[in-house]
Amino acid sequence: MSKFICPYCFNEKETNDILFRCINPIASECSLEEDKPFSDYWDFHPPKVMNHIINSNTSMFSQKSKSALCPICRTKTTKMICPSCHNSLPFTTGELKDYNISLIGAKDAGKSVYIAVLLNALAQRIGMNLNASLVALNDETIKRYREQFYQPLFQKKELLKATGAAGVSQKTPLLYRFGFEKKNFFGQRSNEVVTLVFFDTAGERLDDEKVMARETKYISNSSGIIFLLDPLQIPAVRDRLPPDIPLPPIQTQPEEIVTRVVNLIREDKQIPEKERIKTPVALVFSKIDALRSLFPPDSMLQQSSPHESVLDISDCERVSSEMLAYLYDWIGPNLNNIMQHHFEHFSYFGVSSLGEPPTGGKLSDAVSSHRIEDPFLWLLWKNNLIQGVRKKR
Amino acid sequence: MTVLQHYYTSCAGKGFQTNAMSKSLDKDTARVLEEKGVYIPPVSFPSQPTLEEIQKFPVSLSFFSLPGDRWSVMQSVYLGKDYSGRYGNYFSHSLVTENYESDFPHCLPIQLWKSPIWVSKESAQTDLPPFEGTIPDLSITWNDVFNFLGAGDRLSKLGQMITTVLNLSKNRHPIILVDTNQNIVLWIAAITFCLPYEIGKKVTFCTYNKNPYSLNVMICGTTTDSDFHFSQQEYNFQYTIFQFEENTFSPEKPVHPYAIIVLNSLKNRDSGAFERFSVFYKEVISKVPESAEELYHIYLLNSVIKGAVLSEKEWTDLLSFLRSYNFIDRNPQVLKFVIDQMSKTSFRSSDLVLQSLDFYQAVVRKGIQTDVTQIATKSALQTIFEYWPHAGEAEIARIRNAIQGMDFNPLKGTYAPKGTGLLHTLSSYESQRSLLRFLTDIKFILPDSPETGDIMDTVILPHIMEKDTQQFFLDLLKTEFHDPAMNSLGRYVANRQDDESVLSVISALVADDKIYTGFTTFAIKNNHLRLYRLLYKLRITPGKEVDQFLTYYSILSKFIIPSKISELNLVYTITWKDKDPTYPEVTRIIETLTDDDLELCDFSAKLAGILFKNVNLTNIPDTIRPVFEKIQKIGKFTNVQASLINLFSELRDLSDDNESSYHRIFKDIMGPSFNTYPDKQGEILEYLFRKIIISTTNPSIHEQFVKILVEVYDKDAPVHSAYRKGFTNDLMMSGHQAKLLADGFRIWDQYYTSGKIIPGAITDFLFTIYKDATNDMDRKKMRMSEKVRDLLVDPRVKQRYELYREKTEEKGLSSIFQGIFRKK
């Protein structure tokens, strides 16, 4: 029986448990009722009154129906809702495999900007390389991406507004259908379509384990975690940078956040201490454009990303090794030790979302991202969605 | 009470989080306040605004409920940059109260708009003291609202908005307002100002939110470029949208009656009316469940108490409201006002009249206070009397239902005459009857009231042919009105000459045996013979006529009447109509009726005739004899019958030797005057023949009559038959059978042998004779046959007799005769 992960509450459920919501807008024809799970999710008090919820009564052996008939008004509905939180599910639920990509990191690590740039790159350059298409699954995703990410960053060339730690944006994921061409071992091509769920977490939420626990499901049910580290918040780095580089306030230490994430996943998934967590983690140093002066000219981080339709594993390994060396230098071995102890798959990356540091909240030029796709492609490879090769240099 | 505080903003070096809050505010509430405090500016506003520009950003003042019966008023303002210089920062200041009214007296939440109480700067301390400040002058007043509504078509839009808010519990279509931030505030102010404070203070709202879907408030302000979809479906079915920027609105709904009232008051800029109503509303809702839907009704109630004249529609609504929510239980003094106003109002609509009666009944049933019950009862009665002439059957049924449980007795003195007076003025009989029923039900008309009989005579009986009336009448008969009803019926019957029509009336009334018995008893008791007779006529049962007739006869003595005899004659005719009583019935009648009555009754002769016809004069049974003699005594037999009886009497006493008398009597009987009684002729003849056949003193008389029979009446079968019966009967009864047979053989033998008789005429006789004498193998009969032979003297006769015997023993009788006559 197939399962899915709700992109709102991140509970894993059987597709057969999916509920439907009647779409008859005429209240006199179909009764409205208080929806407590939905209201609890959105903190509505008193509970919001919504359309009738329909159980499609699918047997355990039959395929999940894509529609249901309202027993009250006989209206046919295709509006699927999560059996836990009663939020609307993407129409692909149950059809496509869901890949939740968690993006976590301390405040000001550049998570929103990274998402904004990555999604734009996926829709354009990376998409072209992978022969892939990225389609938003709902209007909210389109509108939100356009208003909160694309327009300020790509059109107005302004730094994104601070992500609120609460509210709708913190409860509404960005949902995409990502279709791409996949080659098997023998080079045969096939089309693969997956659902990508991005959750732009406010950095503030990761400062408190109790607050972060609300995102437990989201992180522990992820197919991959992008853990964004802001090198400009590392004192050793700050000391070495030229004085004209604007520095953000120092936030939570990366080890602290990683430790919280580890604890959350272990607790939620009941993974014993002696076992390592299998979720691949990309530890990504952001804003490396500001560190260029610290990298030697032959640094892998000075070079463009070589990945095209496949992942260049060698490149990833070399970047990871180099970043690890810097990590040791900047903050010591502790973070890597933690990663090695707890995670089976992890790799270090260095990215620049904007290409250059903003000045006064504005970009002086167009967005010119650097190695933005590396962590994402690595996660796709780790999830067997794309091929990885070792290219010779 | 304590008003707790909460600040939410992007804190220096930490980002968005709770900056500070009152100690006793729990974390769950703080989390909800964080969720609701999110402020995202409109997309169209500058993304990196100057301080001046920020002043123009919409201020979000929101008011919403929190779990645990708490409320929050929150102001969110955009600040622009955060501590790090990044844009998107805002500040949300929340006040949380458990009792809004006491914490913010005389201040609607919207009046806290841009109040100096709001903070928009981070607190250095994380613990905030509870809010204890006083509310300074309110930023929005009635004047602001009046001025705002005075422009354009705003009043009609306000009507729609109030309608939406009042209907929210039913249709759940929250209001979405798109207008300038200031206008949105004034719209919300106008709506909440026009509602009683108790309701207005519970209207949840938000003056601005980029994503109205994220809130669950009744009114949400937003902008055209917000996250709200403004889909057609949302316009038509899910929200009530007032998009003033683009002039698009949800379809208009019928304006709530309260909203109509509001709009009228607003035109007069009478804010005092709203304030006074608020005070009244608060008093009322302390006694009924709070409900925005009932607001209009409470307003009507307020109007009534102030003496306003309501329309019938308004009365309908008000009464319906007053009957709900146990209002009657709890507001006796208010009820007195209402009932007083109702009694001064003449309702035209039937429904309203009936509804008012239901209301009075509900008041009476509650029995809250004696004085309230009394005025409700009085008003109910007054309403009933006023309405009765216009009420149809269905309405009357409802009235009857509505008065159940009401005691009108205390009002009887004043209202009973009004009721009876009304009874006579009603043009419709249906109304009269039902009013009469009503008046008897409530005991305004009692059985012994002097006017009762008159009412019965004038109201009921003229319509007694109608089915409904009959039912009503029968119902009355089962009550204490039995006697006056019966008396009235008696008068009715007495006054009508047409028996058939009277019969059709009472036949419908006496379908029930009990009623029938009651009727007859009534008729007897009241010497109402005609009614009694008609009742009798109705129930004549075939086969039981004589019993009924004799019962009638016996009961007749209980009546004082001018002529018993003519009544008997009449009843006799009624009883037997086209037929006659049977003989047993006749005997019973004669037996029962007195000689005098029999003598005088016309039908006595008829009875005598039937009796005469059925009685055998020669053998009248002892049981019948007295009856026969009774009729004979009173001379009810006809002359012919009497002659026949006399002839028989003479014959009976006649001695054997009185030959001439026998011949005379025979001659009389055979005379034509008795032809109408052939049976009686036959009986007397037979008797005569028996006497002469059996005569021992004068044997020749037998021979004389046989000779007459053979020579004169040889072809008269009845005569020969009478002779044969007489001979046979004598033979049976006599102790000298052998002699009788021998005489017979001897007398008749000569006529056979001489051939003077026609064989056919006498065959029966001979058959009998010879059968008995010769043709029986029975030993006893054999001996008898021998005796007969011995008694025969003439040897030739004896010889023929022997010959017959022999032949008879050998063959059948008929062949014997044939043989004899052939030999001859």
PDB file of N, CA, C and O in Angstrom, chain B residues 470-479 482 486 489 505-523 531 535 539:
ATOM      1  N   GLN B 470     -75.408  18.198  13.880  1.00  0.00           N
ATOM      2  CA  GLN B 470     -75.884  16.982  14.541  1.00  0.00           C
ATOM      3  C   GLN B 470     -74.800  16.434  15.468  1.00  0.00           C
ATOM      4  O   GLN B 470     -75.073  16.032  16.597  1.00  0.00           O
ATOM      5  N   GLN B 471     -73.601  16.465  14.973  1.00  0.00           N
ATOM      6  CA  GLN B 471     -72.505  15.964  15.798  1.00  0.00           C
ATOM      7  C   GLN B 471     -72.350  16.833  17.043  1.00  0.00           C
ATOM      8  O   GLN B 471     -72.174  16.335  18.154  1.00  0.00           O
ATOM      9  N   PHE B 472     -72.439  18.113  16.807  1.00  0.00           N
ATOM     10  CA  PHE B 472     -72.331  19.041  17.924  1.00  0.00           C
ATOM     11  C   PHE B 472     -73.436  18.784  18.932  1.00  0.00           C
ATOM     12  O   PHE B 472     -73.214  18.743  20.142  1.00  0.00           O
ATOM     13  N   PHE B 473     -74.633  18.586  18.395  1.00  0.00           N
ATOM     14  CA  PHE B 473     -75.789  18.345  19.250  1.00  0.00           C
ATOM     15  C   PHE B 473     -75.587  17.062  20.056  1.00  0.00           C
ATOM     16  O   PHE B 473     -75.839  17.012  21.258  1.00  0.00           O
ATOM     17  N   LEU B 474     -75.133  16.046  19.372  1.00  0.00           N
ATOM     18  CA  LEU B 474     -74.896  14.771  20.055  1.00  0.00           C
ATOM     19  C   LEU B 474     -73.823  14.936  21.128  1.00  0.00           C
ATOM     20  O   LEU B 474     -73.924  14.347  22.205  1.00  0.00           O
ATOM     21  N   ASP B 475     -72.847  15.724  20.809  1.00  0.00           N
ATOM     22  CA  ASP B 475     -71.807  15.989  21.809  1.00  0.00           C
ATOM     23  C   ASP B 475     -72.407  16.679  23.026  1.00  0.00           C
ATOM     24  O   ASP B 475     -72.074  16.361  24.169  1.00  0.00           O
ATOM     25  N   LEU B 476     -73.304  17.609  22.739  1.00  0.00           N
ATOM     26  CA  LEU B 476     -73.957  18.311  23.845  1.00  0.00           C
ATOM     27  C   LEU B 476     -74.745  17.335  24.714  1.00  0.00           C
ATOM     28  O   LEU B 476     -74.785  17.460  25.935  1.00  0.00           O
ATOM     29  N   LEU B 477     -75.380  16.366  24.047  1.00  0.00           N
ATOM     30  CA  LEU B 477     -76.204  15.403  24.786  1.00  0.00           C
ATOM     31  C   LEU B 477     -75.376  14.578  25.760  1.00  0.00           C
ATOM     32  O   LEU B 477     -75.905  14.004  26.696  1.00  0.00           O
ATOM     33  N   LYS B 478     -74.084  14.526  25.482  1.00  0.00           N
ATOM     34  CA  LYS B 478     -73.225  13.745  26.379  1.00  0.00           C
ATOM     35  C   LYS B 478     -72.702  14.599  27.525  1.00  0.00           C
ATOM     36  O   LYS B 478     -71.906  14.133  28.326  1.00  0.00           O
ATOM     37  N   THR B 479     -73.106  15.826  27.526  1.00  0.00           N
ATOM     38  CA  THR B 479     -72.614  16.721  28.571  1.00  0.00           C
ATOM     39  C   THR B 479     -73.764  17.122  29.477  1.00  0.00           C
ATOM     40  O   THR B 479     -74.886  16.626  29.345  1.00  0.00           O
ATOM     41  N   HIS B 482     -77.342  18.123  28.293  1.00  0.00           N
ATOM     42  CA  HIS B 482     -78.272  17.139  27.759  1.00  0.00           C
ATOM     43  C   HIS B 482     -79.719  17.633  27.845  1.00  0.00           C
ATOM     44  O   HIS B 482     -80.452  17.631  26.846  1.00  0.00           O
ATOM     45  N   MET B 486     -82.153  18.534  24.781  1.00  0.00           N
ATOM     46  CA  MET B 486     -83.320  17.707  24.519  1.00  0.00           C
ATOM     47  C   MET B 486     -84.591  18.553  24.483  1.00  0.00           C
ATOM     48  O   MET B 486     -85.463  18.369  23.643  1.00  0.00           O
ATOM     49  N   LEU B 489     -84.749  20.276  21.328  1.00  0.00           N
ATOM     50  CA  LEU B 489     -85.119  19.356  20.255  1.00  0.00           C
ATOM     51  C   LEU B 489     -86.617  19.076  20.307  1.00  0.00           C
ATOM     52  O   LEU B 489     -87.302  19.017  19.272  1.00  0.00           O
ATOM     53  N   VAL B 505     -84.231  14.046  10.768  1.00  0.00           N
ATOM     54  CA  VAL B 505     -83.358  14.670  11.767  1.00  0.00           C
ATOM     55  C   VAL B 505     -83.036  13.684  12.869  1.00  0.00           C
ATOM     56  O   VAL B 505     -81.878  13.405  13.170  1.00  0.00           O
ATOM     57  N   ILE B 506     -84.114  13.154  13.438  1.00  0.00           N
ATOM     58  CA  ILE B 506     -83.827  12.322  14.610  1.00  0.00           C
ATOM     59  C   ILE B 506     -83.189  11.004  14.222  1.00  0.00           C
ATOM     60  O   ILE B 506     -82.433  10.438  14.984  1.00  0.00           O
ATOM     61  N   SER B 507     -83.466  10.554  12.997  1.00  0.00           N
ATOM     62  CA  SER B 507     -82.805   9.295  12.602  1.00  0.00           C
ATOM     63  C   SER B 507     -81.300   9.495  12.593  1.00  0.00           C
ATOM     64  O   SER B 507     -80.539   8.592  12.908  1.00  0.00           O
ATOM     65  N   ALA B 508     -80.861  10.685  12.250  1.00  0.00           N
ATOM     66  CA  ALA B 508     -79.427  10.939  12.252  1.00  0.00           C
ATOM     67  C   ALA B 508     -78.910  11.041  13.675  1.00  0.00           C
ATOM     68  O   ALA B 508     -77.777  10.696  13.956  1.00  0.00           O
ATOM     69  N   LEU B 509     -79.774  11.511  14.552  1.00  0.00           N
ATOM     70  CA  LEU B 509     -79.322  11.742  15.925  1.00  0.00           C
ATOM     71  C   LEU B 509     -79.288  10.477  16.773  1.00  0.00           C
ATOM     72  O   LEU B 509     -78.568  10.412  17.759  1.00  0.00           O
ATOM     73  N   VAL B 510     -80.128   9.509  16.391  1.00  0.00           N
ATOM     74  CA  VAL B 510     -80.272   8.354  17.292  1.00  0.00           C
ATOM     75  C   VAL B 510     -79.545   7.125  16.783  1.00  0.00           C
ATOM     76  O   VAL B 510     -79.893   6.008  17.128  1.00  0.00           O
ATOM     77  N   ALA B 511     -78.551   7.330  16.002  1.00  0.00           N
ATOM     78  CA  ALA B 511     -77.777   6.196  15.522  1.00  0.00           C
ATOM     79  C   ALA B 511     -77.188   5.426  16.700  1.00  0.00           C
ATOM     80  O   ALA B 511     -77.025   4.212  16.659  1.00  0.00           O
ATOM     81  N   ASP B 512     -76.958   6.133  17.734  1.00  0.00           N
ATOM     82  CA  ASP B 512     -76.385   5.523  18.933  1.00  0.00           C
ATOM     83  C   ASP B 512     -77.549   5.029  19.814  1.00  0.00           C
ATOM     84  O   ASP B 512     -78.450   5.796  20.141  1.00  0.00           O
ATOM     85  N   ASP B 513     -77.541   3.747  20.214  1.00  0.00           N
ATOM     86  CA  ASP B 513     -78.629   3.167  21.016  1.00  0.00           C
ATOM     87  C   ASP B 513     -78.850   3.933  22.312  1.00  0.00           C
ATOM     88  O   ASP B 513     -79.972   4.100  22.775  1.00  0.00           O
ATOM     89  N   LYS B 514     -77.723   4.361  22.841  1.00  0.00           N
ATOM     90  CA  LYS B 514     -77.825   5.055  24.115  1.00  0.00           C
ATOM     91  C   LYS B 514     -78.611   6.356  23.946  1.00  0.00           C
ATOM     92  O   LYS B 514     -79.470   6.700  24.771  1.00  0.00           O
ATOM     93  N   ILE B 515     -78.302   7.014  22.852  1.00  0.00           N
ATOM     94  CA  ILE B 515     -79.009   8.269  22.573  1.00  0.00           C
ATOM     95  C   ILE B 515     -80.487   7.964  22.327  1.00  0.00           C
ATOM     96  O   ILE B 515     -81.379   8.683  22.780  1.00  0.00           O
ATOM     97  N   TYR B 516     -80.763   6.871  21.632  1.00  0.00           N
ATOM     98  CA  TYR B 516     -82.150   6.498  21.325  1.00  0.00           C
ATOM     99  C   TYR B 516     -82.933   6.304  22.624  1.00  0.00           C
ATOM    100  O   TYR B 516     -84.034   6.821  22.814  1.00  0.00           O
ATOM    101  N   THR B 517     -82.321   5.534  23.499  1.00  0.00           N
ATOM    102  CA  THR B 517     -82.982   5.265  24.770  1.00  0.00           C
ATOM    103  C   THR B 517     -83.220   6.578  25.521  1.00  0.00           C
ATOM    104  O   THR B 517     -84.286   6.812  26.091  1.00  0.00           O
ATOM    105  N   GLY B 518     -82.203   7.399  25.478  1.00  0.00           N
ATOM    106  CA  GLY B 518     -82.327   8.695  26.131  1.00  0.00           C
ATOM    107  C   GLY B 518     -83.455   9.508  25.535  1.00  0.00           C
ATOM    108  O   GLY B 518     -84.234  10.136  26.268  1.00  0.00           O
ATOM    109  N   PHE B 519     -83.546   9.449  24.232  1.00  0.00           N
ATOM    110  CA  PHE B 519     -84.609  10.179  23.534  1.00  0.00           C
ATOM    111  C   PHE B 519     -85.982   9.696  23.958  1.00  0.00           C
ATOM    112  O   PHE B 519     -86.884  10.493  24.240  1.00  0.00           O
ATOM    113  N   THR B 520     -86.143   8.379  23.952  1.00  0.00           N
ATOM    114  CA  THR B 520     -87.467   7.834  24.293  1.00  0.00           C
ATOM    115  C   THR B 520     -87.817   8.184  25.729  1.00  0.00           C
ATOM    116  O   THR B 520     -88.953   8.573  26.030  1.00  0.00           O
ATOM    117  N   THR B 521     -86.831   8.073  26.575  1.00  0.00           N
ATOM    118  CA  THR B 521     -87.069   8.432  27.976  1.00  0.00           C
ATOM    119  C   THR B 521     -87.499   9.898  28.063  1.00  0.00           C
ATOM    120  O   THR B 521     -88.430  10.254  28.790  1.00  0.00           O
ATOM    121  N   PHE B 522     -86.762  10.702  27.289  1.00  0.00           N
ATOM    122  CA  PHE B 522     -87.092  12.132  27.280  1.00  0.00           C
ATOM    123  C   PHE B 522     -88.525  12.358  26.798  1.00  0.00           C
ATOM    124  O   PHE B 522     -89.296  13.120  27.385  1.00  0.00           O
ATOM    125  N   ALA B 523     -88.894  11.624  25.739  1.00  0.00           N
ATOM    126  CA  ALA B 523     -90.226  11.797  25.159  1.00  0.00           C
ATOM    127  C   ALA B 523     -91.305  11.414  26.161  1.00  0.00           C
ATOM    128  O   ALA B 523     -92.320  12.103  26.302  1.00  0.00           O
ATOM    129  N   LEU B 531     -92.894  12.748  19.409  1.00  0.00           N
ATOM    130  CA  LEU B 531     -91.477  12.399  19.334  1.00  0.00           C
ATOM    131  C   LEU B 531     -91.296  10.914  19.624  1.00  0.00           C
ATOM    132  O   LEU B 531     -90.567  10.202  18.927  1.00  0.00           O
ATOM    133  N   LEU B 535     -89.821   8.189  17.111  1.00  0.00           N
ATOM    134  CA  LEU B 535     -88.699   7.331  17.505  1.00  0.00           C
ATOM    135  C   LEU B 535     -89.068   5.871  17.302  1.00  0.00           C
ATOM    136  O   LEU B 535     -88.273   5.057  16.814  1.00  0.00           O
ATOM    137  N   ARG B 539     -87.572   2.614  14.607  1.00  0.00           N
ATOM    138  CA  ARG B 539     -86.925   1.385  15.062  1.00  0.00           C
ATOM    139  C   ARG B 539     -87.823   0.161  14.992  1.00  0.00           C
ATOM    140  O   ARG B 539     -87.750  -0.708  15.842  1.00  0.00           O
TER     141      ARG B 539
END
